Short mmCIF file of C-alpha atoms in Angstrom, two decimals:
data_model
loop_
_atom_site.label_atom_id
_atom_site.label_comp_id
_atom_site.label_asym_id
_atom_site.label_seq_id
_atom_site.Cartn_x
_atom_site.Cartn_y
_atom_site.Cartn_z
CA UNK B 1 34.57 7.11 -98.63
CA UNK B 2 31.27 8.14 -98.34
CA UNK B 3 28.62 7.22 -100.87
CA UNK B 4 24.90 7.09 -100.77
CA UNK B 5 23.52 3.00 -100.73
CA UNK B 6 19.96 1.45 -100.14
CA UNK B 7 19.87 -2.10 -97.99
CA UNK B 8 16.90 -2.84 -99.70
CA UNK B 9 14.17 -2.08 -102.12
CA UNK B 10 11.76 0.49 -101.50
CA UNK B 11 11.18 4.13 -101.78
CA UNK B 12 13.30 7.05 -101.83
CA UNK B 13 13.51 6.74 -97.68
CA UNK B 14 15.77 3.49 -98.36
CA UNK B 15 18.74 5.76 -99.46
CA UNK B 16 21.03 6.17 -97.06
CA UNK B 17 24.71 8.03 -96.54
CA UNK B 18 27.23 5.68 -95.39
CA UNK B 19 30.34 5.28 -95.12
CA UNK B 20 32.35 2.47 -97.06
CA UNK B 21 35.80 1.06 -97.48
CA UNK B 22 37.94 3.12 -100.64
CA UNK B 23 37.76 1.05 -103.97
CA UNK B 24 41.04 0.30 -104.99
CA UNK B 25 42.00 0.26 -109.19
CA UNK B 26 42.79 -2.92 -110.01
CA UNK B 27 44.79 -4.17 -113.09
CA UNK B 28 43.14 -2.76 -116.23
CA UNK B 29 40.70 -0.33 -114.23
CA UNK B 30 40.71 3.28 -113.13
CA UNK B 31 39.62 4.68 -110.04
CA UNK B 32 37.68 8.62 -110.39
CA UNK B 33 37.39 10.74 -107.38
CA UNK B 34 33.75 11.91 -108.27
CA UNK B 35 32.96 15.59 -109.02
CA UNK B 36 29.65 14.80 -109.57
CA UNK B 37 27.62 12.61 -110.56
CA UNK B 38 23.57 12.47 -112.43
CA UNK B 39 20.08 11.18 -111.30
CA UNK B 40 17.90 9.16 -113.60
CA UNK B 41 14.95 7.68 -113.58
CA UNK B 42 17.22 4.25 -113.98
CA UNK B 43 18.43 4.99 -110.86
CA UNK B 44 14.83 4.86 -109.19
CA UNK B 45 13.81 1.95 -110.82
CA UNK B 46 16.92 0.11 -109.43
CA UNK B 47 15.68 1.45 -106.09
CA UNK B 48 12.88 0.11 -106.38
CA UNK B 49 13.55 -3.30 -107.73
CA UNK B 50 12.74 -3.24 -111.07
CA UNK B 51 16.33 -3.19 -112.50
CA UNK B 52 17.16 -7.01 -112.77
CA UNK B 53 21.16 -6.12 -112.50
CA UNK B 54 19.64 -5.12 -109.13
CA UNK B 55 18.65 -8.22 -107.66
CA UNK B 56 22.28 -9.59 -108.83
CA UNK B 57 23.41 -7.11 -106.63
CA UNK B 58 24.67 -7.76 -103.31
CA UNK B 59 23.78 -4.90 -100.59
CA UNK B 60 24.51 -2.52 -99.93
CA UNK B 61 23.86 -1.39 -103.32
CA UNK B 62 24.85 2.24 -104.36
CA UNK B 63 23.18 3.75 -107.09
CA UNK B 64 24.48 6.08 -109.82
CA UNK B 65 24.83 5.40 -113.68
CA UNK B 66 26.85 9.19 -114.47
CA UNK B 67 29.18 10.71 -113.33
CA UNK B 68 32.29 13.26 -113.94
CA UNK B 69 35.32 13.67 -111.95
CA UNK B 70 39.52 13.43 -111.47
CA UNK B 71 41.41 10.03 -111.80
CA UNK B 72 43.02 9.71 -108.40
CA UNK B 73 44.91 6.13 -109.27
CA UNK B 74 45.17 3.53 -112.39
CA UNK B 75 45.46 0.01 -112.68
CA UNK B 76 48.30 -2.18 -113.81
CA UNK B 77 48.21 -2.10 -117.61
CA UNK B 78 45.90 0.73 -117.92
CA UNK B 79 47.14 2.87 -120.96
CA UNK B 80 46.34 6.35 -122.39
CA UNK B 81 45.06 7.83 -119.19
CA UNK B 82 46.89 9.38 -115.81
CA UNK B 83 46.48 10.52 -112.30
CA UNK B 84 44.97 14.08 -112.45
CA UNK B 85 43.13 13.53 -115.99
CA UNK B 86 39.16 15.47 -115.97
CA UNK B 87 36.97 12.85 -117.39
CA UNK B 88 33.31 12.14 -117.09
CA UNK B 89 31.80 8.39 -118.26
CA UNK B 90 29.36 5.81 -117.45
CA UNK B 91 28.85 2.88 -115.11
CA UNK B 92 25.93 1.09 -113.82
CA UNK B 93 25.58 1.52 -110.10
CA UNK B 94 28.26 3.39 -108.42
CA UNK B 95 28.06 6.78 -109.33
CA UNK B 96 26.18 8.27 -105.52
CA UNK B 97 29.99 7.97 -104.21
CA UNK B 98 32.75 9.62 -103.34
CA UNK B 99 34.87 7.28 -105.97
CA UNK B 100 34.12 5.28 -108.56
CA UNK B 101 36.23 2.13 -110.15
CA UNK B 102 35.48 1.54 -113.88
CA UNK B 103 37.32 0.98 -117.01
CA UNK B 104 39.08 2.95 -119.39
CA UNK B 105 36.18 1.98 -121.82
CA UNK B 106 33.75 3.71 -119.42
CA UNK B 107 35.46 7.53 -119.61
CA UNK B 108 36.58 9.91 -121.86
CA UNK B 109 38.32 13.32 -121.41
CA UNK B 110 36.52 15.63 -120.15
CA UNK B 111 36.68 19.13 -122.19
CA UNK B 112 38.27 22.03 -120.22
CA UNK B 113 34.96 24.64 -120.37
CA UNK B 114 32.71 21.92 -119.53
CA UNK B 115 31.49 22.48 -116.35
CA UNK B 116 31.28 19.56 -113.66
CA UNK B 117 27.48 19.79 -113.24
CA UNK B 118 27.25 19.25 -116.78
CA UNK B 119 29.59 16.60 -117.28
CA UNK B 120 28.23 14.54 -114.05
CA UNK B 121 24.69 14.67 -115.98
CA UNK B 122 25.78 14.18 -119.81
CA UNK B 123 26.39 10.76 -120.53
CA UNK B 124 22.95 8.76 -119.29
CA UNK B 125 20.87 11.00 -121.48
CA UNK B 126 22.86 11.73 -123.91
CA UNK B 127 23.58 8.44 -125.34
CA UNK B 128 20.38 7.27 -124.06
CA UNK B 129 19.14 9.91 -127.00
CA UNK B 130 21.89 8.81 -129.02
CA UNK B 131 20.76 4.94 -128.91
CA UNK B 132 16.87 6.22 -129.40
CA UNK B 133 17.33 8.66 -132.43
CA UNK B 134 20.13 6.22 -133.87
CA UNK B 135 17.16 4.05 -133.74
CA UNK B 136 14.65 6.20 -135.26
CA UNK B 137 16.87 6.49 -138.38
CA UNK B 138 16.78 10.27 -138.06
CA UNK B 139 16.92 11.73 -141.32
CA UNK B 140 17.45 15.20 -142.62
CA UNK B 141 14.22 17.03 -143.15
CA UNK B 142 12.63 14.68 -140.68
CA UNK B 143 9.30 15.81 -138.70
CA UNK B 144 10.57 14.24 -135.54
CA UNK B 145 7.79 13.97 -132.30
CA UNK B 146 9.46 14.10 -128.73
CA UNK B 147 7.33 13.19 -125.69
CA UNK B 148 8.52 15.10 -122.83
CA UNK B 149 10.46 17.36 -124.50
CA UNK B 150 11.67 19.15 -121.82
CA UNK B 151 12.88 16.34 -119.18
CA UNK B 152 16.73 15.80 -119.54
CA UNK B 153 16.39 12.75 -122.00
CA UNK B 154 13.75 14.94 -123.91
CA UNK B 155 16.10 17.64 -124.12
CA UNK B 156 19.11 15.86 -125.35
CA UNK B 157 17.02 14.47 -128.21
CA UNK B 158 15.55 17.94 -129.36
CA UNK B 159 19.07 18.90 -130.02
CA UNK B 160 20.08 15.78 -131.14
CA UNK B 161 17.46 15.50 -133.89
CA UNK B 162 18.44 19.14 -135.25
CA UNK B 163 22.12 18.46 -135.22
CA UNK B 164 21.24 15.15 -137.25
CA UNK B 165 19.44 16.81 -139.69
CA UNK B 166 15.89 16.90 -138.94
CA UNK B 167 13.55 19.85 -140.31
CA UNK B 168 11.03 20.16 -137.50
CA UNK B 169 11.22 18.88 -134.27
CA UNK B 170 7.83 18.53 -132.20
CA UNK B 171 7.78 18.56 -128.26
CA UNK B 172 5.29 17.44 -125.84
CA UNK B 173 5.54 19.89 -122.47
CA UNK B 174 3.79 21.53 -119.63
CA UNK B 175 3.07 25.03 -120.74
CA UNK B 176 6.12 26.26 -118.26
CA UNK B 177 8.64 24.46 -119.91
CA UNK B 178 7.33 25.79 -123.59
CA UNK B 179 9.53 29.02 -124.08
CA UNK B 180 12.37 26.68 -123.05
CA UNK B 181 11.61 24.51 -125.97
CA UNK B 182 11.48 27.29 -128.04
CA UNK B 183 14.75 28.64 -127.43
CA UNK B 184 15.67 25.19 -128.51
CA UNK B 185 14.17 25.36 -131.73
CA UNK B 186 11.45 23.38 -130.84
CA UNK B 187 7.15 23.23 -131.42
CA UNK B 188 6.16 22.84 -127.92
CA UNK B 189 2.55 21.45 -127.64
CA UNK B 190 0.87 20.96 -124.07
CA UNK B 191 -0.27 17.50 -122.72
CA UNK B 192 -4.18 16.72 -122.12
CA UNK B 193 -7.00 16.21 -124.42
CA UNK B 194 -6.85 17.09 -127.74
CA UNK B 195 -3.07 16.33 -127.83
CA UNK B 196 -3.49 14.37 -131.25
CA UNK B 197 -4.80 17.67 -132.74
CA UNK B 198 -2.28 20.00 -131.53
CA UNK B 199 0.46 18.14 -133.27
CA UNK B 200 -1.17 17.26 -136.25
CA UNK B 201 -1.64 21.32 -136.85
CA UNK B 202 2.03 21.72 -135.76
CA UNK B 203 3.14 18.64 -138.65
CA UNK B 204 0.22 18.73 -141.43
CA UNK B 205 2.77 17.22 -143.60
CA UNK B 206 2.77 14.37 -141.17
CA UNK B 207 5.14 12.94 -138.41
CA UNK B 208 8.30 11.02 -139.45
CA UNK B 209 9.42 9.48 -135.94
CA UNK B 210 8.65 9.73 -132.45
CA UNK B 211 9.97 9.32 -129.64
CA UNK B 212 7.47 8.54 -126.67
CA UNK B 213 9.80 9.43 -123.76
CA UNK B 214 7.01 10.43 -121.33
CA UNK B 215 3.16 9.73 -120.93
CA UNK B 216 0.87 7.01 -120.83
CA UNK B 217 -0.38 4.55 -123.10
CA UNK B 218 -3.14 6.72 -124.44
CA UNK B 219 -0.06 8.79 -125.15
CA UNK B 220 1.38 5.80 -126.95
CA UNK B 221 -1.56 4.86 -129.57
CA UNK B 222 -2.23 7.96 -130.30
CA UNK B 223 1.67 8.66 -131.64
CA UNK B 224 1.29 5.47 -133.78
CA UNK B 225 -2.18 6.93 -135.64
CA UNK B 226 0.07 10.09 -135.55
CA UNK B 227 3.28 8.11 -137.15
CA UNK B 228 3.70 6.97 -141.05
CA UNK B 229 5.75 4.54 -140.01
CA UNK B 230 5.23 2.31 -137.15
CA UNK B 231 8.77 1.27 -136.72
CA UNK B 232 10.06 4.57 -136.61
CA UNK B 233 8.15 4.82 -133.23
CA UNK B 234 10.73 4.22 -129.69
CA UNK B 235 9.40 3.61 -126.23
CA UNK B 236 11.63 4.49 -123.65
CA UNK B 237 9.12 3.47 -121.13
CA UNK B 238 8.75 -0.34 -119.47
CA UNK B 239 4.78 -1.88 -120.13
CA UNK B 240 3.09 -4.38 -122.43
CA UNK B 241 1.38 -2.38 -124.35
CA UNK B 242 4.52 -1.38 -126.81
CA UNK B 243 5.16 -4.89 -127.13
CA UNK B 244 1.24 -5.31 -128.27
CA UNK B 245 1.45 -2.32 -130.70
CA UNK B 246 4.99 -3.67 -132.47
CA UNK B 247 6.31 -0.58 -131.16
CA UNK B 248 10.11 -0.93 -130.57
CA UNK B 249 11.35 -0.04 -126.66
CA UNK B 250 14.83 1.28 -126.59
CA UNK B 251 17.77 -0.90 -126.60
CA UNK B 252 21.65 -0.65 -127.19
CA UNK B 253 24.60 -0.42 -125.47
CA UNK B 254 26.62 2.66 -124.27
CA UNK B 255 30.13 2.88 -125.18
CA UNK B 256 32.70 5.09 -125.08
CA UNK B 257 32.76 5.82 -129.10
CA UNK B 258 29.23 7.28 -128.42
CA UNK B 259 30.03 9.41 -125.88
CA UNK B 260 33.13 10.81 -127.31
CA UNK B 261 30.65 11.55 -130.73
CA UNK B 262 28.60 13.12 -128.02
CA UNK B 263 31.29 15.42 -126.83
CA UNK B 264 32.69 16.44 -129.66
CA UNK B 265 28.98 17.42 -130.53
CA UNK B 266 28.86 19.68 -127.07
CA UNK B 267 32.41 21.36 -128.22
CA UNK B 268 31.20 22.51 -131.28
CA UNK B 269 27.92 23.86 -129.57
CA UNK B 270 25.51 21.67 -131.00
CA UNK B 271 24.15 19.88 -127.55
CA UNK B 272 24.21 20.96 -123.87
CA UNK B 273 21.87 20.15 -120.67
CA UNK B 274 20.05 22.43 -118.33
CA UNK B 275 20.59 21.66 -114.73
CA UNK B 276 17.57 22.16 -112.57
CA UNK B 277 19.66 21.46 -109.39
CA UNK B 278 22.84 20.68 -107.65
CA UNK B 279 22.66 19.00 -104.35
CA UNK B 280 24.74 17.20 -102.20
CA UNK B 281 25.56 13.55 -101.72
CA UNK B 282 23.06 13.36 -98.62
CA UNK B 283 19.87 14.97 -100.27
CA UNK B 284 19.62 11.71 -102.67
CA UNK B 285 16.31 11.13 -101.11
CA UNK B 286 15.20 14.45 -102.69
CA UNK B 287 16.31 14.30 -105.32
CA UNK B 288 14.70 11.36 -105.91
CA UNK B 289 11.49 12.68 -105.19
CA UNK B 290 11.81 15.36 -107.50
CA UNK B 291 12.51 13.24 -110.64
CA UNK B 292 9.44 10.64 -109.75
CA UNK B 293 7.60 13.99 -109.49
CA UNK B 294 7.78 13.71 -113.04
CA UNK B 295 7.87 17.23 -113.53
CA UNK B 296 10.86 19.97 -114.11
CA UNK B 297 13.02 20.60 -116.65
CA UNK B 298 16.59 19.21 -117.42
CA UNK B 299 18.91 17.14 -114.87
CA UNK B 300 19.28 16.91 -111.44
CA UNK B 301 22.67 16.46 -110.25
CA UNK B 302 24.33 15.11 -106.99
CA UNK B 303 27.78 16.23 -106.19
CA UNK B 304 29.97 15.82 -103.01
CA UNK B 305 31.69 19.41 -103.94
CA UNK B 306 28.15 21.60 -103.35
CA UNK B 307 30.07 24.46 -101.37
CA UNK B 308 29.59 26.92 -104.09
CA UNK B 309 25.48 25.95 -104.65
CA UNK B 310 22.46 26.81 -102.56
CA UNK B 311 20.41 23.64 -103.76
CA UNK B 312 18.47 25.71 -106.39
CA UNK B 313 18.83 25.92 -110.16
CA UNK B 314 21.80 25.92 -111.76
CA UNK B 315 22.60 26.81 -115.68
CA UNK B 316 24.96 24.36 -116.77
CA UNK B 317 26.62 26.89 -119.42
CA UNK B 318 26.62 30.05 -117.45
CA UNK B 319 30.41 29.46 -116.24
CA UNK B 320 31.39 28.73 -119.40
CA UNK B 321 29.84 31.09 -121.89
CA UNK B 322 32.86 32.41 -123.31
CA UNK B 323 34.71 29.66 -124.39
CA UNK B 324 31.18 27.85 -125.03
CA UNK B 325 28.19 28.73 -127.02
CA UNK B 326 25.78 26.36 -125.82
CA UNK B 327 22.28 25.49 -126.03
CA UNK B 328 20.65 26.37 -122.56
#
């Protein structure tokens, strides 16, 4: 098969396309002939080296934490899936590859309308938002602050927050990205000084919880003078200084219950993603570059089925608009 692998740590330059010997389903495991599969910033990190599963890792090491595709073969003892089954799930490393081994408590079905760009990009943020709000005891009526609103965790959380409940949700963004935060209900408020003001005239009742998903630490203490509550503050970003504010940095486990909650959330048209590209297995390098960019809306997605994209843009939903009324 092929799949995309670094030989050791380093910048995006390390990833390579190679091919490897087909994984084979063992007893109690599943083997997915990928449709597609996510990018994350995880992904980069592990990269990079500053994963520890990474250094556990024998190379090569292929990356990828999401992914969608087709079961192609299951494992001795494996009940409640078959051969031919749509499903999209979770893993740690893996996902850059023509197939993927996991275990049944790794998938669930994928729903008919959902398209395979969306499904390849769902599960790393979404239950990364999931484990975050979860966290931020989301209540309803909340004032809930999002630092970059926009990325693809960012975005999973806006909706997230309103289909829990909350009142007003509050996004940090680039000025591009702030009629696309509108259209998802959101405040959007632009980065750079006088931040702190903009959102306390967006919330003068006050914020609830926040959710510092993007920017620096100046970023950070000024969303706990921002916050009631300190502990209803999550850092998804690695550093000290959340640590030496008390602020809680996200942790959790995925599992399959929270991604099915998570589907069954998308079928009823409560969450979707926007997909900012589709490109094939052997662009991994850029598309690395593009999420350390830091900039850009929504997911970036790999697949080794690109025939029907160019490499620009894609709409998740636009395939599927009359059987789904998503968010995008």
């Amino acid at each position: 098969m092929k799949a995309v692998v670094f030989n050791h740590f380093g910048s995006p330059e390390v990833l390579e396309l190679a091919e490897l010997p087909l994984p084979v389903a063992g007893p109690g495991f599943i083997r997915v002939r990928v449709r597609a599969a996510g990018v994350m910033p995880f992904d980069c990190w592990a990269r990079e080296g500053n994963i520890p599963a990474a250094h556990s890792r024998p190379f090569p090491i292929i990356p990828g934490n999401e992914f969608a595709g087709i079961i192609d073969q299951v494992g001795e003892g494996v009940s409640g899936f078959d051969s031919g089954d749509e499903v999209l799930g979770f893993t740690t490393f893996g996902g850059y590859a023509e197939y993927v081994v996991v275990s049944p408590e790794q998938i669930v079905r994928k729903p008919s309308f959902m398209p395979w760009e969306t499904a390849g990009g769902f599960s790393g943020n979404g239950q990364g938002a999931h484990m975050a709000l979860q966290a931020l005891g989301i209540q309803r009526g909340d004032t809930v602050l999002i630092h970059g609103a926009a990325g693809g965790l960012g975005t999973f959380s806006v909706q997230l927050a309103f289909a829990w409940g909350a009142k007003t949700v509050i996004g940090t963004a680039s000025e591009a990205n702030h009629d696309y935060l509108r259209r998802l209900g959101a405040i959007p408020v632009r980065y750079g000084d006088g931040l702190a003001e903009r959102v306390r005239a967006a919330a003068p009742g006050g914020v609830d919880a926040a959710l510092h998903a993007a920017g620096g630490d100046d970023v950070l203490r000024m969303t706990v003078d921002l916050v009631r509550n300190r502990s209803r503050i999550v850092s998804m970003l690695p550093g000290d200084l959340a640590r030496q504010l008390g602020i809680r940095q996200l942790d959790g486990q995925r599992s399959k219950e929270r991604l099915a909650e998570l589907v069954d959330l998308y079928t009823q048209g409560k969450v979707d993603i926007h997909i900012r590209n589709v490109l094939p297995l052997h662009r991994a390098q850029e598309a690395h570059r593009e999420i350390e960019s830091g900039h850009g809306r929504g997911k970036i997605i790999l697949s080794s089925f690109n025939q029907h994209h160019n490499g620009r843009g894609v709409n998740s939903s636009k395939e599927a608009k009359s059987k789904h009324s998503g968010l995008n």
